[in-house]
Coordinates of C-alpha atoms in Angstrom, one line a residue:
X1 CA -67.6 -19.6 -24.3
X2 CA -64.3 -20.6 -23.6
X3 CA -63.0 -24.1 -24.2
X4 CA -61.9 -26.4 -21.3
X5 CA -57.6 -26.1 -22.1
X6 CA -57.7 -29.7 -20.4
X7 CA -59.7 -31.7 -23.0
X8 CA -60.1 -31.4 -26.6
X9 CA -60.8 -28.1 -28.6
X10 CA -58.3 -25.0 -29.6
X11 CA -55.8 -24.2 -27.3
X12 CA -56.1 -21.3 -25.3
X13 CA -55.8 -18.0 -26.8
X14 CA -54.9 -14.2 -25.9
X15 CA -58.0 -13.2 -26.6
X16 CA -59.5 -16.0 -24.5
X17 CA -57.3 -14.6 -21.4
X18 CA -58.3 -11.2 -22.5
X19 CA -62.3 -12.0 -22.3
X20 CA -62.3 -13.5 -18.8
X21 CA -60.2 -11.4 -17.1
X22 CA -62.5 -8.3 -18.3
X23 CA -59.8 -6.5 -20.2
X24 CA -58.3 -5.7 -23.5
X25 CA -55.9 -8.1 -25.2
X26 CA -53.2 -5.5 -25.2
X27 CA -53.9 -5.3 -21.2
X28 CA -53.1 -9.2 -20.8
X29 CA -49.9 -8.8 -24.0
X30 CA -48.1 -6.3 -21.5
X31 CA -49.2 -9.0 -18.1
X32 CA -47.7 -11.9 -19.9
X33 CA -44.8 -10.3 -21.6
X34 CA -43.5 -8.7 -18.2
X35 CA -44.7 -5.1 -19.7
X36 CA -45.3 -2.0 -16.8
X37 CA -47.7 0.6 -16.8
X38 CA -50.5 -1.8 -15.6
X39 CA -52.2 -1.7 -12.4
X40 CA -51.8 -4.5 -9.2
X41 CA -54.8 -5.5 -9.3
X42 CA -55.6 -6.0 -13.2
X43 CA -52.0 -8.0 -13.2
X44 CA -53.6 -10.2 -11.0
X45 CA -57.1 -10.9 -12.6
X46 CA -55.1 -11.6 -15.8
X47 CA -52.9 -14.0 -13.9
X48 CA -56.0 -15.7 -12.3
X49 CA -57.1 -16.3 -16.0
X50 CA -54.4 -17.2 -17.3
X51 CA -54.1 -20.1 -14.8
X52 CA -57.3 -20.8 -15.1
X53 CA -57.5 -21.2 -18.8
X54 CA -53.5 -23.2 -19.2
X55 CA -52.7 -20.3 -21.7
X56 CA -48.9 -20.8 -22.8
X57 CA -47.5 -17.7 -24.8
X58 CA -45.9 -18.3 -28.1
X59 CA -42.3 -18.3 -27.6
X60 CA -42.1 -16.9 -31.0
X61 CA -44.2 -14.1 -30.4
X62 CA -43.2 -12.9 -27.9
X63 CA -39.7 -12.7 -28.6
X64 CA -41.0 -10.6 -31.5
X65 CA -42.5 -8.6 -28.6
X66 CA -39.8 -8.4 -26.3
X67 CA -37.3 -8.7 -28.3
X68 CA -35.8 -11.2 -25.9
X69 CA -35.2 -15.1 -26.4
X70 CA -35.7 -16.3 -23.5
X71 CA -32.2 -18.0 -23.2
X72 CA -28.7 -17.7 -22.0
X73 CA -25.4 -19.2 -23.3
X74 CA -23.3 -20.8 -21.2
X75 CA -20.0 -21.1 -22.6
X76 CA -16.8 -23.3 -21.2
X77 CA -13.6 -23.0 -22.6
X78 CA -12.6 -26.1 -21.9
X79 CA -13.2 -29.7 -23.5
X80 CA -16.6 -32.1 -22.8
X81 CA -14.7 -34.1 -21.6
X82 CA -12.6 -32.3 -19.1
X83 CA -16.0 -30.3 -17.6
X84 CA -17.9 -33.6 -17.0
X85 CA -14.8 -35.1 -15.0
X86 CA -14.2 -32.7 -13.0
X87 CA -16.9 -31.4 -10.1
X88 CA -16.1 -27.9 -9.9
X89 CA -17.7 -27.4 -13.1
X90 CA -20.8 -29.7 -12.0
X91 CA -21.2 -27.5 -9.1
X92 CA -20.8 -24.1 -11.0
X93 CA -23.3 -25.4 -13.8
X94 CA -25.8 -26.6 -11.1
X95 CA -25.6 -23.1 -9.1
X96 CA -25.9 -21.5 -12.6
X97 CA -28.9 -24.0 -13.8
X98 CA -31.1 -23.6 -10.8
X99 CA -31.3 -19.8 -10.7
X100 CA -31.8 -19.6 -14.5
X101 CA -34.7 -22.1 -13.5
X102 CA -36.3 -19.3 -11.4
X103 CA -35.9 -16.8 -13.8
X104 CA -38.0 -18.3 -16.2
X105 CA -35.0 -18.6 -18.7
X106 CA -33.3 -21.7 -20.8
X107 CA -29.9 -22.6 -20.4
X108 CA -27.5 -23.5 -23.8
X109 CA -24.7 -25.2 -22.9
X110 CA -21.1 -24.9 -25.6
X111 CA -17.8 -26.5 -24.7
X112 CA -14.8 -25.8 -27.0
X113 CA -13.3 -28.9 -27.9
X114 CA -10.6 -27.1 -30.4
X115 CA -9.2 -24.0 -32.1
X116 CA -12.2 -24.4 -34.9
X117 CA -15.4 -24.1 -32.3
X118 CA -14.5 -20.2 -31.9
X119 CA -15.8 -19.2 -34.9
X120 CA -18.8 -21.7 -34.3
X121 CA -19.7 -20.2 -30.8
X122 CA -18.7 -16.3 -32.2
X123 CA -21.8 -16.9 -35.3
X124 CA -23.9 -18.2 -32.9
X125 CA -23.4 -15.8 -30.1
X126 CA -23.4 -13.3 -32.8
X127 CA -26.8 -14.3 -34.5
X128 CA -29.6 -13.2 -31.2
X129 CA -30.2 -16.9 -30.3
X130 CA -29.4 -15.8 -26.8
X131 CA -29.7 -13.0 -24.5
X132 CA -26.9 -13.4 -22.9
X133 CA -23.5 -15.4 -22.0
X134 CA -21.9 -16.5 -19.3
X135 CA -17.9 -17.7 -19.4
X136 CA -15.9 -19.3 -17.1
X137 CA -12.5 -21.1 -17.3
X138 CA -10.6 -18.6 -19.7
X139 CA -7.3 -18.6 -21.1
X140 CA -5.2 -15.4 -21.1
X141 CA -5.2 -15.4 -24.7
X142 CA -8.7 -16.7 -25.4
X143 CA -10.9 -15.0 -28.4
X144 CA -14.3 -15.6 -26.7
X145 CA -14.7 -11.8 -24.5
X146 CA -13.9 -10.3 -28.2
X147 CA -16.5 -12.1 -29.5
X148 CA -19.0 -10.8 -27.3
X149 CA -17.7 -7.7 -27.3
X150 CA -18.0 -7.0 -30.9
X151 CA -21.5 -9.5 -30.7
X152 CA -22.9 -6.3 -27.9
X153 CA -23.6 -9.3 -25.8
X154 CA -24.4 -9.0 -22.1
X155 CA -21.3 -10.9 -20.7
X156 CA -20.7 -12.2 -17.2
X157 CA -17.2 -13.7 -16.4
X158 CA -16.1 -16.7 -14.1
X159 CA -13.0 -15.5 -12.7
X160 CA -11.0 -12.4 -13.1
X161 CA -10.5 -11.1 -16.1
X162 CA -6.9 -11.4 -17.6
X163 CA -7.3 -11.1 -21.4
X164 CA -5.6 -9.2 -23.4
X165 CA -8.4 -6.0 -22.9
X166 CA -9.7 -6.6 -20.2
X167 CA -8.9 -3.3 -18.2
X168 CA -10.7 -1.2 -20.9
X169 CA -14.0 0.6 -19.2
X170 CA -16.5 -0.6 -19.6
X171 CA -14.6 -2.8 -17.5
X172 CA -16.0 -6.8 -17.1
X173 CA -18.7 -8.5 -14.8
X174 CA -17.2 -11.3 -13.3
X175 CA -17.9 -13.3 -9.9
X176 CA -14.6 -15.2 -8.5
X177 CA -12.8 -16.5 -4.8
X178 CA -10.1 -14.1 -3.5
X179 CA -8.0 -16.9 -4.9
X180 CA -4.7 -15.4 -3.4
X181 CA -5.8 -14.8 0.5
X182 CA -7.0 -18.8 0.2
X183 CA -3.8 -19.9 -1.1
X184 CA -2.1 -17.9 2.6
X185 CA -4.5 -19.5 4.6
X186 CA -3.2 -22.8 3.0
X187 CA 0.5 -22.6 3.1
X188 CA 0.6 -20.3 6.9
X189 CA -1.7 -22.9 8.0
X190 CA 1.5 -25.8 6.5
X191 CA 4.0 -23.0 8.1
X192 CA 2.0 -23.5 11.4
X193 CA 2.4 -26.8 11.4
X194 CA 5.6 -26.6 11.3
X195 CA 6.6 -27.8 7.5
X196 CA 9.3 -26.0 5.7
X197 CA 9.9 -27.4 2.4
X198 CA 6.2 -26.6 0.9
X199 CA 6.0 -27.3 -2.4
X200 CA 3.0 -26.0 -5.0
X201 CA 1.2 -27.6 -7.7
X202 CA -0.8 -25.2 -9.8
X203 CA -3.3 -25.0 -12.4
X204 CA -2.0 -23.2 -15.9
X205 CA -0.2 -20.3 -15.7
X206 CA -2.6 -18.7 -18.3
X207 CA -5.2 -19.0 -15.7
X208 CA -5.7 -15.8 -13.4
X209 CA -7.1 -18.3 -10.8
X210 CA -3.6 -20.2 -11.1
X211 CA -1.8 -17.1 -10.7
X212 CA -3.5 -15.7 -7.8
X213 CA -3.0 -18.9 -6.1
X214 CA 0.7 -19.1 -7.0
X215 CA 0.9 -15.7 -6.2
X216 CA -1.0 -16.0 -2.7
X217 CA 1.6 -19.1 -2.5
X218 CA 4.6 -16.6 -2.4
X219 CA 3.6 -13.8 -0.3
X220 CA 2.7 -16.7 3.0
X221 CA 6.4 -18.0 1.9
X222 CA 8.0 -14.1 2.4
X223 CA 9.6 -14.4 -1.2
X224 CA 8.9 -13.5 -5.1
X225 CA 11.2 -16.0 -6.2
X226 CA 10.8 -19.8 -4.3
X227 CA 13.0 -22.3 -5.1
X228 CA 11.9 -23.0 -8.7
X229 CA 12.6 -27.1 -7.7
X230 CA 9.0 -26.8 -5.4
X231 CA 6.5 -25.7 -8.3
X232 CA 5.2 -27.8 -10.6
X233 CA 2.6 -27.0 -13.0
X234 CA -0.3 -29.9 -12.8
X235 CA -3.4 -28.1 -15.7
X236 CA -5.8 -28.6 -12.6
X237 CA -6.7 -32.2 -13.5
X238 CA -6.1 -35.3 -11.6
X239 CA -3.3 -36.5 -13.5
X240 CA -1.6 -33.4 -13.9
X241 CA -1.5 -33.4 -10.5
X242 CA -0.4 -37.0 -10.5
X243 CA 2.7 -36.1 -12.7
X244 CA 3.4 -33.0 -11.3
X245 CA 3.7 -34.7 -7.8
X246 CA 5.7 -37.2 -9.4
X247 CA 8.2 -34.3 -10.6
X248 CA 8.7 -32.3 -7.1
X249 CA 9.6 -35.7 -5.0
X250 CA 12.7 -36.5 -7.8
X251 CA 13.5 -32.7 -7.4
X252 CA 12.9 -32.1 -4.4
X253 CA 13.1 -35.9 -2.0
X254 CA 13.1 -33.9 1.4
X255 CA 9.6 -32.0 0.6
X256 CA 7.8 -31.8 3.5
X257 CA 4.4 -30.3 2.4
X258 CA 2.9 -29.6 -0.6
X259 CA -0.3 -26.8 -1.6
X260 CA -2.3 -28.6 -4.7
X261 CA -4.3 -25.6 -6.2
X262 CA -7.3 -28.0 -6.3
X263 CA -8.4 -31.0 -5.2
X264 CA -8.8 -32.6 -8.5
X265 CA -5.0 -32.5 -8.5
X266 CA -4.6 -32.7 -4.5
X267 CA -6.4 -36.6 -5.7
X268 CA -4.1 -37.2 -8.3
X269 CA -0.8 -36.3 -5.7
X270 CA -1.8 -38.5 -2.7
X271 CA -2.1 -41.6 -5.5
X272 CA 2.0 -40.7 -5.9
X273 CA 2.5 -40.1 -2.3
X274 CA 1.0 -43.4 -1.5
X275 CA 2.7 -45.6 -4.5
X276 CA 5.9 -43.5 -3.4
X277 CA 5.8 -45.1 -0.1
X278 CA 5.3 -41.6 1.8
X279 CA 2.7 -41.5 4.8
X280 CA 0.3 -38.1 4.3
X281 CA 0.3 -35.9 7.1
X282 CA 3.7 -37.8 8.6
X283 CA 6.0 -37.4 5.5
X284 CA 3.9 -34.5 3.2
X285 CA 1.2 -32.7 4.3
X286 CA -1.1 -32.3 1.8
X287 CA -3.4 -29.2 1.5
X288 CA -5.8 -28.8 -1.4
X289 CA -8.5 -26.4 -3.4
X290 CA -12.3 -26.3 -3.9
X291 CA -13.6 -28.4 -1.0
X292 CA -16.0 -30.3 -3.5
X293 CA -17.0 -33.5 -2.5
X294 CA -14.1 -36.3 -3.4
X295 CA -11.7 -34.0 -0.4
X296 CA -13.8 -35.5 2.4
X297 CA -13.8 -39.0 0.7
X298 CA -9.8 -38.8 0.5
X299 CA -7.7 -41.1 2.1
X300 CA -6.8 -39.4 4.3
X301 CA -9.7 -36.9 4.4
X302 CA -7.9 -34.0 2.9
X303 CA -7.1 -30.4 4.3
X304 CA -8.5 -28.1 1.9
X305 CA -9.5 -24.2 1.2
X306 CA -13.3 -24.1 1.0
X307 CA -14.8 -21.8 -2.2
X308 CA -18.6 -21.8 -2.8
X309 CA -18.6 -23.2 -6.1
X310 CA -22.2 -23.5 -6.5
X311 CA -23.8 -20.2 -5.1
X312 CA -20.1 -18.7 -7.5
X313 CA -22.4 -20.1 -10.5
X314 CA -25.3 -18.6 -8.8
X315 CA -24.2 -14.7 -8.4
X316 CA -22.9 -15.1 -12.1
X317 CA -26.0 -16.2 -13.3
X318 CA -27.9 -13.2 -11.1
X319 CA -25.7 -11.2 -12.1
X320 CA -26.2 -11.3 -15.9
X321 CA -30.1 -11.4 -15.2
X322 CA -29.9 -8.1 -13.5
X323 CA -28.9 -7.1 -16.5
X324 CA -31.0 -8.3 -18.8
X325 CA -33.5 -6.8 -16.2
X326 CA -32.7 -3.8 -13.9
X327 CA -35.6 -4.2 -12.7
X328 CA -35.0 -7.4 -10.7
X329 CA -34.1 -7.2 -7.3
X330 CA -30.6 -6.0 -6.0
X331 CA -30.4 -9.5 -4.1
X332 CA -30.7 -11.2 -7.5
X333 CA -26.2 -11.0 -7.3
X334 CA -26.7 -12.4 -3.6
X335 CA -26.9 -11.2 -0.3
X336 CA -28.3 -12.0 3.0
X337 CA -25.4 -14.7 3.5
X338 CA -25.8 -16.4 0.3
X339 CA -22.2 -16.5 -0.4
X340 CA -19.5 -19.2 0.9
X341 CA -19.7 -20.4 3.8
X342 CA -17.5 -22.4 6.3
X343 CA -17.9 -25.8 5.8
X344 CA -19.0 -27.6 8.9
X345 CA -16.1 -29.2 11.5
X346 CA -13.6 -27.1 10.1
X347 CA -12.5 -25.6 13.6
X348 CA -9.1 -25.0 14.7
X349 CA -8.1 -23.5 11.6
X350 CA -5.1 -21.1 13.2
X351 CA -7.4 -18.1 13.6
X352 CA -9.3 -18.0 10.4
X353 CA -12.5 -17.1 10.7
X354 CA -15.3 -18.6 9.1
X355 CA -17.3 -16.2 6.2
X356 CA -20.1 -15.0 4.7
X357 CA -21.7 -13.4 1.7
X358 CA -19.1 -11.5 -0.8
X359 CA -17.8 -8.1 -1.5
X360 CA -17.5 -6.2 -4.2
X361 CA -14.3 -6.0 -6.1
X362 CA -11.4 -3.7 -6.1
X363 CA -11.6 -2.8 -2.5
X364 CA -15.5 -2.1 -2.4
X365 CA -15.8 -2.2 1.4
X366 CA -16.9 -6.0 1.6
X367 CA -20.3 -5.2 1.1
X368 CA -22.1 -8.4 0.9
X369 CA -23.2 -9.7 -2.1
X370 CA -21.4 -7.7 -4.2
X371 CA -22.6 -4.3 -3.9
X372 CA -21.2 -1.4 -6.1
X373 CA -17.3 -1.2 -6.4
X374 CA -15.8 1.9 -7.4
X375 CA -17.2 3.2 -10.8
X376 CA -20.4 1.6 -10.2
X377 CA -23.4 3.8 -8.9
X378 CA -25.4 2.2 -6.1
X379 CA -27.5 -0.9 -6.6
X380 CA -25.4 -1.7 -10.2
X381 CA -24.2 -4.6 -11.6
X382 CA -20.4 -4.8 -10.5
X383 CA -17.7 -7.6 -10.6
X384 CA -18.0 -9.8 -7.0
X385 CA -15.2 -11.8 -5.7
X386 CA -16.5 -14.4 -2.6
X387 CA -14.3 -15.0 0.3
X388 CA -12.3 -18.8 1.1
X389 CA -12.5 -20.6 4.4
X390 CA -9.2 -23.7 5.1
X391 CA -11.0 -26.6 6.4
X392 CA -8.7 -28.5 8.3
X393 CA -8.5 -32.6 8.1
X394 CA -6.6 -35.4 8.6
X395 CA -3.7 -34.9 5.4
X396 CA -1.7 -31.5 6.7

């Protein structure tokens, strides 16, 4: 007689499940561990027995059979204080967490506080504690990609790869926004409103997202070498945006607009403009980037470029899960309208249409959900670039 798992007694065993389902212990093991070769009717009978008995697989034993830990490392190459003060990271982690949870996969979060942390992270990643890794906010000289490669660890990156050797085959898997086009939309909007002295506050230029947004600014102005006095690095922080705006006003007092490459920096820029007595947008028009919640709460509400940060996190996790288990459906890396939709109320955006979904990197024909790009067979995971959309509010 099988013990009732809801009352006192021994924990339900694999043998008990097999007896209740009328199958062998090996069959139960294959079903529980996701193995193949079991008929659908038998698989359903085993699952019903598992549910009836309240059987919980032993994770250590399961790892021995599957050679999988059921865990993924999420490595953010920033200090903990920066991560928890910037809503961008929270939104991206929410997308990652939800996708991993739906696949019954645990998330292990790791930060880089100081250079010594790289050794610790490298040892952990190479020790077999996780099945794969998600890495983002990487800098040009970051050793993390090389560590993942040496460990043979499946990895998906947030942001276009910009480190040495990233162009070697096989190319890294990554998820990004078309930052260059988003920046072009922002600056063209300002030009369309009659602004002529347009400054830019960039992020750190050892990160590809900051480089791409600066390049989009240059594209829209139509010059590869704009006035250097109109360019300031705000470090992707509110305090940095505040200081950068002050430097720009000191250097070019007659500037009439600023494209700020993140909403967090834009909040600091708005603070400086208020302190200097500059009216927004009457004296200085401001456009940000991200369209996170603080953009709508800003005073005045911030015109910004929307990227679906939570969706980007979901896409990253989905890509990695497909690498770890190719049997997962092709929709795991985002299709069917799951991408960066335009925000509500973003009408009248100078001809910029709303966009859905994502498209494969390097000109992969705009396939929703990031279908195969060059060099990848149909159905194989490939880099994904989501689209961006300008959202017009009161600041520009």
